[in-house]
Amino acid sequence: MTQYFVGRVAVVVVGLSLSVMPAAGSDPPHWVGPGIQMDCSTGCHVAHQAPGDSLTGSAGNVLLCQSCHNPAGQASDRPITSADVAHPNIGGTSHAFGVPAINAECDSQMPNNTAMQLRVMDDNIVCSTCHNQHSGNAADGGTPRISQPKRITALGSTGAISSTGTYTGPEGAWYLLEIESAGNEDTASFRYSKDNGDSWEATGLTAGPAVILDCGVTVSFGTGSYQVSERWRLCGSWPFVRGAVDSGDNMAGIDFCRDCHRSWVMDHLAVETYDGTFRSHPVGVPLNANARSYDRMVPLDGNGEAQGSLGADLNRSNDLLPDEEGNVQCLTCHAVHFADNNTLTGNPP
């Protein structure tokens, strides 16, 4: 398989499957929510005479995902097309998909993970090989995301709401914001729900420049008027990965990237006794594990300054992040989607 990671950017996902049942917390954005006019059958699945496997509405897994994850689709804030697939020394911003899982040139192999093996389709890696469209949980790791609020009513409000923060919920969640009393960006009041308005997490909240909801989500009300019953929606979610992302050492740790790319894996000791075999940068060990003076204790950004959380550079998409145990992993330096190969700029979307 021609599999490549390019640059450093937050991990995101492709793949879509929706539900007409009450929304499960782990499912967003792949379920029917306020303002999303889709359900299982109209979104992804066909009950009879389906053109694709698993009763899907498209003949191929990639085509199914791209039916929404395209610039004009429901998930247009997360567009991805086959033109984005990375090619060495040529271009592209996304890990390869729709290509053979076994590729001698790149030393990629069939994954050992049984759930991933089942989703190598026609010998190709596809979106669902790596992504579980029905589950986005903190336990699987990766970089969480908070979407920007979208107004889903048209009652005459002139103000706009934006969101910031780092999502910390145990699983994904939809947020529904509704204006309770009219006013401007400082005087209007609102409430928010996480079950499409069946119940309300909090009511009587006053609009403002930085209103904290929960799980790391903060919303800001822009200049303008806000009318009673006007609604916005946003979601906080973790990447919909098929298994937990890489953590721990190379022998007993959890492998995700290191599963298919296991022939390249080595630690710092292998570097010091290099035998000429084509491999990769050490992973599964802490930075400066060999106590040599050439390793920094804290990595710098591409501009030579402290990373986003430490210095003036607020671009978090290029930060080199170790796993929870402090080990360097594949995703410390590499991204899965939307990497632009320029560490000085933010990576869309």
Protein backbone atom coordinates (compact mmCIF):
# COMPACT_ATOMS: atom_id res chain seq x y z
CA MET A 1 0.00 0.00 0.00
CA THR A 2 1.25 3.44 -0.77
CA GLN A 3 0.69 4.92 2.69
CA TYR A 4 2.14 8.29 3.62
CA PHE A 5 1.81 10.84 6.34
CA VAL A 6 2.76 14.39 5.45
CA GLY A 7 3.43 17.27 7.84
CA ARG A 8 1.96 17.71 11.30
CA VAL A 9 -1.74 18.37 11.84
CA ALA A 10 -4.63 17.30 14.00
CA VAL A 11 -6.02 13.86 13.27
CA VAL A 12 -9.42 13.87 11.61
CA VAL A 13 -11.67 11.34 10.01
CA VAL A 14 -13.59 10.27 6.97
CA GLY A 15 -16.56 7.91 6.79
CA LEU A 16 -20.23 8.41 7.50
CA SER A 17 -23.10 6.42 8.96
CA LEU A 18 -26.20 7.87 10.58
CA SER A 19 -28.98 6.70 12.84
CA VAL A 20 -32.65 7.54 13.16
CA MET A 21 -32.63 6.34 16.77
CA PRO A 22 -32.00 8.74 19.66
CA ALA A 23 -28.44 9.96 19.30
CA ALA A 24 -25.77 7.96 21.07
CA GLY A 25 -23.04 10.12 22.53
CA SER A 26 -20.29 8.28 20.70
CA ASP A 27 -21.82 8.73 17.29
CA PRO A 28 -21.57 12.40 16.27
CA PRO A 29 -21.35 13.62 13.65
CA HIS A 30 -22.61 10.35 12.14
CA TRP A 31 -26.19 10.48 13.34
CA VAL A 32 -29.27 12.54 12.66
CA GLY A 33 -29.04 15.82 14.51
CA PRO A 34 -30.77 19.19 14.53
CA GLY A 35 -30.63 20.64 11.04
CA ILE A 36 -29.18 17.47 9.50
CA GLN A 37 -31.80 15.95 7.24
CA MET A 38 -30.36 12.44 7.02
CA ASP A 39 -30.92 9.07 8.58
CA CYS A 40 -29.53 5.56 8.09
CA SER A 41 -31.29 4.87 4.81
CA THR A 42 -31.06 8.30 3.20
CA GLY A 43 -27.49 8.79 4.36
CA CYS A 44 -25.59 5.56 3.93
CA HIS A 45 -27.60 2.35 3.97
CA VAL A 46 -30.03 0.72 1.58
CA ALA A 47 -32.25 -2.04 2.93
CA HIS A 48 -32.73 -3.93 -0.35
CA GLN A 49 -30.75 -4.24 -3.60
CA ALA A 50 -27.93 -2.13 -2.24
CA PRO A 51 -25.16 -1.32 -4.74
CA GLY A 52 -22.46 -1.74 -2.10
CA ASP A 53 -21.41 -4.27 0.51
CA SER A 54 -22.91 -3.96 4.01
CA LEU A 55 -26.14 -2.65 2.46
CA THR A 56 -24.54 0.66 1.57
CA GLY A 57 -25.76 3.21 -0.93
CA SER A 58 -22.50 3.31 -2.91
CA ALA A 59 -20.59 0.49 -4.54
CA GLY A 60 -17.32 1.38 -2.83
CA ASN A 61 -16.44 2.39 0.70
CA VAL A 62 -14.43 5.41 -0.43
CA LEU A 63 -17.26 6.58 -2.69
CA LEU A 64 -19.71 6.25 0.17
CA CYS A 65 -17.61 8.39 2.49
CA GLN A 66 -16.91 10.97 -0.21
CA SER A 67 -20.62 11.31 -0.96
CA CYS A 68 -20.68 13.55 2.12
CA HIS A 69 -17.03 14.39 2.72
CA ASN A 70 -16.65 16.62 -0.32
CA PRO A 71 -16.66 20.40 -0.73
CA ALA A 72 -20.41 20.47 -1.39
CA GLY A 73 -21.53 17.68 0.96
CA GLN A 74 -23.05 17.56 4.44
CA ALA A 75 -19.54 17.28 5.88
CA SER A 76 -18.13 20.02 3.67
CA ASP A 77 -16.16 21.44 6.59
CA ARG A 78 -14.19 18.20 6.40
CA PRO A 79 -13.85 17.71 2.62
CA ILE A 80 -11.53 15.09 1.22
CA THR A 81 -11.17 13.76 -2.30
CA SER A 82 -8.98 11.22 -4.03
CA ALA A 83 -6.88 14.12 -5.31
CA ASP A 84 -5.73 14.70 -1.72
CA VAL A 85 -3.97 11.32 -1.46
CA ALA A 86 -0.27 11.85 -0.75
CA HIS A 87 2.37 10.69 -3.25
CA PRO A 88 6.08 10.76 -2.35
CA ASN A 89 7.95 13.79 -3.67
CA ILE A 90 4.87 14.89 -5.58
CA GLY A 91 2.18 16.19 -3.27
CA GLY A 92 -1.04 15.38 -1.50
CA THR A 93 -2.22 16.03 2.04
CA SER A 94 -3.82 12.78 3.17
CA HIS A 95 -2.83 9.24 4.04
CA ALA A 96 -3.44 6.97 1.06
CA PHE A 97 -6.77 5.18 0.64
CA GLY A 98 -8.24 3.10 -2.17
CA VAL A 99 -4.79 1.53 -2.70
CA PRO A 100 -3.34 -1.96 -2.02
CA ALA A 101 -2.78 -2.70 1.66
CA ILE A 102 0.44 -4.57 0.88
CA ASN A 103 3.11 -2.49 -0.82
CA ALA A 104 6.72 -3.67 -0.96
CA GLU A 105 8.07 -0.23 -1.88
CA CYS A 106 6.70 1.27 1.32
CA ASP A 107 7.06 -1.89 3.42
CA SER A 108 3.38 -1.72 4.32
CA GLN A 109 1.72 -4.96 5.38
CA MET A 110 -1.68 -6.40 6.15
CA PRO A 111 -2.72 -5.16 9.62
CA ASN A 112 -2.70 -7.61 12.50
CA ASN A 113 -5.74 -5.88 14.00
CA THR A 114 -8.64 -8.21 13.13
CA ALA A 115 -11.21 -5.40 12.87
CA MET A 116 -8.97 -3.63 10.36
CA GLN A 117 -8.29 -6.86 8.45
CA LEU A 118 -12.03 -7.34 7.91
CA ARG A 119 -12.16 -3.93 6.27
CA VAL A 120 -9.36 -4.35 3.78
CA MET A 121 -11.69 -4.51 0.80
CA ASP A 122 -10.60 -6.09 -2.49
CA ASP A 123 -7.07 -6.03 -1.03
CA ASN A 124 -7.26 -2.24 -0.68
CA ILE A 125 -7.10 -0.05 2.37
CA VAL A 126 -10.24 2.11 2.50
CA CYS A 127 -11.64 4.74 4.85
CA SER A 128 -13.25 2.17 7.15
CA THR A 129 -10.03 0.18 7.46
CA CYS A 130 -8.77 2.81 9.88
CA HIS A 131 -12.00 4.56 10.86
CA ASN A 132 -14.99 3.29 12.81
CA GLN A 133 -17.81 5.52 11.60
CA HIS A 134 -19.96 4.64 14.61
CA SER A 135 -17.60 5.37 17.49
CA GLY A 136 -15.54 8.44 18.40
CA ASN A 137 -14.24 7.92 21.93
CA ALA A 138 -11.53 9.52 24.03
CA ALA A 139 -10.23 6.06 24.93
CA ASP A 140 -8.97 5.61 21.37
CA GLY A 141 -6.88 8.77 21.53
CA GLY A 142 -6.06 11.18 18.75
CA THR A 143 -6.77 14.89 18.58
CA PRO A 144 -10.34 15.94 19.46
CA ARG A 145 -12.22 18.61 17.57
CA ILE A 146 -14.87 21.21 18.33
CA SER A 147 -16.79 22.27 15.24
CA GLN A 148 -17.88 25.83 14.58
CA PRO A 149 -21.56 26.48 15.37
CA LYS A 150 -23.97 26.54 12.44
CA ARG A 151 -27.27 28.39 12.64
CA ILE A 152 -30.10 25.99 11.79
CA THR A 153 -33.04 28.39 11.99
CA ALA A 154 -33.86 31.63 10.19
CA LEU A 155 -35.62 33.87 12.72
CA GLY A 156 -33.80 37.10 11.99
CA SER A 157 -30.77 37.03 14.28
CA THR A 158 -27.88 39.09 12.93
CA GLY A 159 -25.19 37.90 15.33
CA ALA A 160 -23.00 34.84 14.88
CA ILE A 161 -21.67 32.37 17.43
CA SER A 162 -18.16 30.89 17.33
CA SER A 163 -16.51 28.16 19.39
CA THR A 164 -13.09 27.59 20.94
CA GLY A 165 -11.47 25.17 23.34
CA THR A 166 -10.08 21.65 23.48
CA TYR A 167 -12.74 18.98 23.71
CA THR A 168 -12.38 16.76 26.80
CA GLY A 169 -15.57 14.68 26.84
CA PRO A 170 -15.27 10.88 27.13
CA GLU A 171 -17.09 10.53 23.80
CA GLY A 172 -18.50 12.76 21.11
CA ALA A 173 -21.55 14.95 21.64
CA TRP A 174 -23.84 17.27 19.70
CA TYR A 175 -24.55 20.65 21.28
CA LEU A 176 -27.79 22.47 20.50
CA LEU A 177 -27.89 26.15 21.50
CA GLU A 178 -31.24 27.98 21.67
CA ILE A 179 -31.92 31.65 22.45
CA GLU A 180 -34.31 32.02 25.39
CA SER A 181 -34.63 35.80 25.59
CA ALA A 182 -33.84 38.26 22.81
CA GLY A 183 -30.98 40.71 23.09
CA ASN A 184 -27.55 41.56 21.76
CA GLU A 185 -24.20 39.82 22.19
CA ASP A 186 -24.11 40.78 25.90
CA THR A 187 -27.76 40.71 26.98
CA ALA A 188 -29.42 37.75 25.22
CA SER A 189 -29.87 34.55 27.21
CA PHE A 190 -29.67 30.99 25.93
CA ARG A 191 -29.77 27.34 26.90
CA TYR A 192 -28.01 24.28 25.54
CA SER A 193 -28.85 20.61 25.08
CA LYS A 194 -26.87 17.47 24.25
CA ASP A 195 -29.84 15.34 23.22
CA ASN A 196 -31.43 17.46 20.47
CA GLY A 197 -33.53 19.46 22.92
CA ASP A 198 -35.23 16.60 24.77
CA SER A 199 -33.59 17.97 27.92
CA TRP A 200 -31.37 20.95 28.71
CA GLU A 201 -27.95 20.90 30.34
CA ALA A 202 -28.24 24.52 31.46
CA THR A 203 -30.73 27.36 31.00
CA GLY A 204 -30.68 31.12 31.51
CA LEU A 205 -27.05 31.50 30.41
CA THR A 206 -26.07 35.05 29.47
CA ALA A 207 -24.47 35.64 26.09
CA GLY A 208 -20.95 37.02 26.06
CA PRO A 209 -17.49 36.89 24.49
CA ALA A 210 -16.50 33.58 26.13
CA VAL A 211 -19.22 31.46 27.72
CA ILE A 212 -18.04 28.10 29.07
CA LEU A 213 -20.40 25.16 28.44
CA ASP A 214 -18.76 21.86 29.45
CA CYS A 215 -16.08 19.39 28.35
CA GLY A 216 -13.77 22.19 27.27
CA VAL A 217 -16.31 23.85 24.95
CA THR A 218 -16.50 27.66 24.98
CA VAL A 219 -18.85 29.70 22.78
CA SER A 220 -18.57 33.38 21.92
CA PHE A 221 -21.40 35.62 20.76
CA GLY A 222 -20.48 38.07 18.01
CA THR A 223 -21.85 41.58 17.59
CA GLY A 224 -25.52 41.62 16.58
CA SER A 225 -29.02 40.73 17.67
CA TYR A 226 -30.29 37.35 18.82
CA GLN A 227 -33.95 36.38 18.47
CA VAL A 228 -35.98 34.06 20.70
CA SER A 229 -35.90 30.37 19.62
CA GLU A 230 -32.99 30.89 17.18
CA ARG A 231 -30.83 27.75 17.20
CA TRP A 232 -27.23 26.77 16.47
CA ARG A 233 -25.58 23.37 16.53
CA LEU A 234 -21.96 22.23 16.98
CA CYS A 235 -20.26 19.01 17.94
CA GLY A 236 -17.30 17.98 20.01
CA SER A 237 -15.76 14.71 18.92
CA TRP A 238 -12.75 12.46 19.00
CA PRO A 239 -11.35 10.87 15.83
CA PHE A 240 -13.38 7.87 14.70
CA VAL A 241 -10.43 5.51 14.67
CA ARG A 242 -10.81 1.73 14.41
CA GLY A 243 -8.56 1.15 17.43
CA ALA A 244 -6.51 3.08 19.97
CA VAL A 245 -3.70 5.15 18.45
CA ASP A 246 -0.07 4.25 19.09
CA SER A 247 1.14 4.40 22.68
CA GLY A 248 3.78 2.71 24.80
CA ASP A 249 6.91 0.92 23.68
CA ASN A 250 7.38 -1.14 20.53
CA MET A 251 7.12 -4.50 22.26
CA ALA A 252 4.14 -4.24 24.61
CA GLY A 253 2.54 -0.96 23.56
CA ILE A 254 -0.58 -0.38 21.48
CA ASP A 255 0.05 -0.29 17.74
CA PHE A 256 -2.06 1.49 15.18
CA CYS A 257 0.25 3.17 12.69
CA ARG A 258 2.93 0.71 13.80
CA ASP A 259 0.66 -2.18 12.85
CA CYS A 260 0.78 -1.81 9.06
CA HIS A 261 4.18 -0.11 9.16
CA ARG A 262 5.78 -2.49 11.66
CA SER A 263 8.76 -3.37 9.48
CA TRP A 264 10.06 0.20 9.84
CA VAL A 265 9.72 0.38 13.61
CA MET A 266 12.83 0.71 15.76
CA ASP A 267 13.94 2.39 18.98
CA HIS A 268 16.98 4.52 19.83
CA LEU A 269 19.15 1.45 20.49
CA ALA A 270 18.62 0.22 16.95
CA VAL A 271 19.81 3.61 15.70
CA GLU A 272 23.07 3.28 17.59
CA THR A 273 23.66 -0.21 16.21
CA TYR A 274 22.27 0.49 12.72
CA ASP A 275 22.71 -2.45 10.36
CA GLY A 276 21.90 -0.66 7.11
CA THR A 277 18.30 -1.84 6.88
CA PHE A 278 15.90 0.81 5.60
CA ARG A 279 13.87 1.78 8.63
CA SER A 280 12.62 4.94 10.29
CA HIS A 281 13.09 7.45 13.09
CA PRO A 282 12.95 5.84 16.56
CA VAL A 283 9.49 5.55 18.08
CA GLY A 284 8.09 3.99 21.24
CA VAL A 285 10.70 5.71 23.42
CA PRO A 286 10.86 9.10 25.16
CA LEU A 287 12.65 12.02 23.59
CA ASN A 288 16.25 11.96 24.81
CA ALA A 289 15.90 8.32 25.85
CA ASN A 290 19.57 7.71 25.12
CA ALA A 291 20.62 10.73 27.22
CA ARG A 292 22.62 12.26 24.41
CA SER A 293 23.12 16.01 24.33
CA TYR A 294 21.76 16.36 20.78
CA ASP A 295 18.15 15.73 21.87
CA ARG A 296 16.12 18.61 23.25
CA MET A 297 13.98 17.99 26.28
CA VAL A 298 11.12 19.94 24.66
CA PRO A 299 10.82 20.14 20.84
CA LEU A 300 10.55 23.45 19.02
CA ASP A 301 8.25 24.46 16.19
CA GLY A 302 9.47 24.83 12.63
CA ASN A 303 10.19 28.53 13.22
CA GLY A 304 12.51 27.71 16.12
CA GLU A 305 10.14 29.02 18.78
CA ALA A 306 8.37 27.27 21.63
CA GLN A 307 5.30 25.29 20.64
CA GLY A 308 1.78 26.72 20.72
CA SER A 309 1.00 26.00 24.35
CA LEU A 310 4.34 27.36 25.54
CA GLY A 311 5.15 30.46 23.53
CA ALA A 312 3.93 33.15 21.16
CA ASP A 313 3.22 30.68 18.36
CA LEU A 314 -0.46 29.81 18.80
CA ASN A 315 -0.55 27.37 15.89
CA ARG A 316 -1.33 24.09 17.64
CA SER A 317 -1.56 22.04 14.42
CA ASN A 318 2.23 21.83 14.13
CA ASP A 319 3.01 20.90 17.72
CA LEU A 320 5.05 17.71 18.16
CA LEU A 321 3.06 15.79 20.72
CA PRO A 322 4.29 12.64 22.52
CA ASP A 323 1.86 10.02 23.81
CA GLU A 324 0.56 10.11 27.39
CA GLU A 325 3.65 8.26 28.59
CA GLY A 326 5.94 10.82 26.98
CA ASN A 327 7.02 8.55 24.13
CA VAL A 328 7.67 9.68 20.59
CA GLN A 329 5.17 7.98 18.27
CA CYS A 330 4.39 8.13 14.56
CA LEU A 331 1.70 10.76 15.13
CA THR A 332 4.15 12.95 17.03
CA CYS A 333 5.49 14.12 13.70
CA HIS A 334 3.03 12.83 11.12
CA ALA A 335 -0.58 13.64 10.34
CA VAL A 336 -3.27 11.58 8.70
CA HIS A 337 -5.23 14.23 6.80
CA PHE A 338 -4.97 17.92 5.81
CA ALA A 339 -1.20 18.30 6.25
CA ASP A 340 0.31 21.04 4.09
CA ASN A 341 4.03 20.40 4.63
CA ASN A 342 4.55 23.91 6.02
CA THR A 343 5.11 23.96 9.78
CA LEU A 344 4.74 27.75 9.88
CA THR A 345 1.09 27.77 8.86
CA GLY A 346 -2.08 26.33 10.31
CA ASN A 347 -3.51 23.27 8.61
CA PRO A 348 -7.06 23.36 7.31
CA PRO A 349 -9.88 22.77 7.66
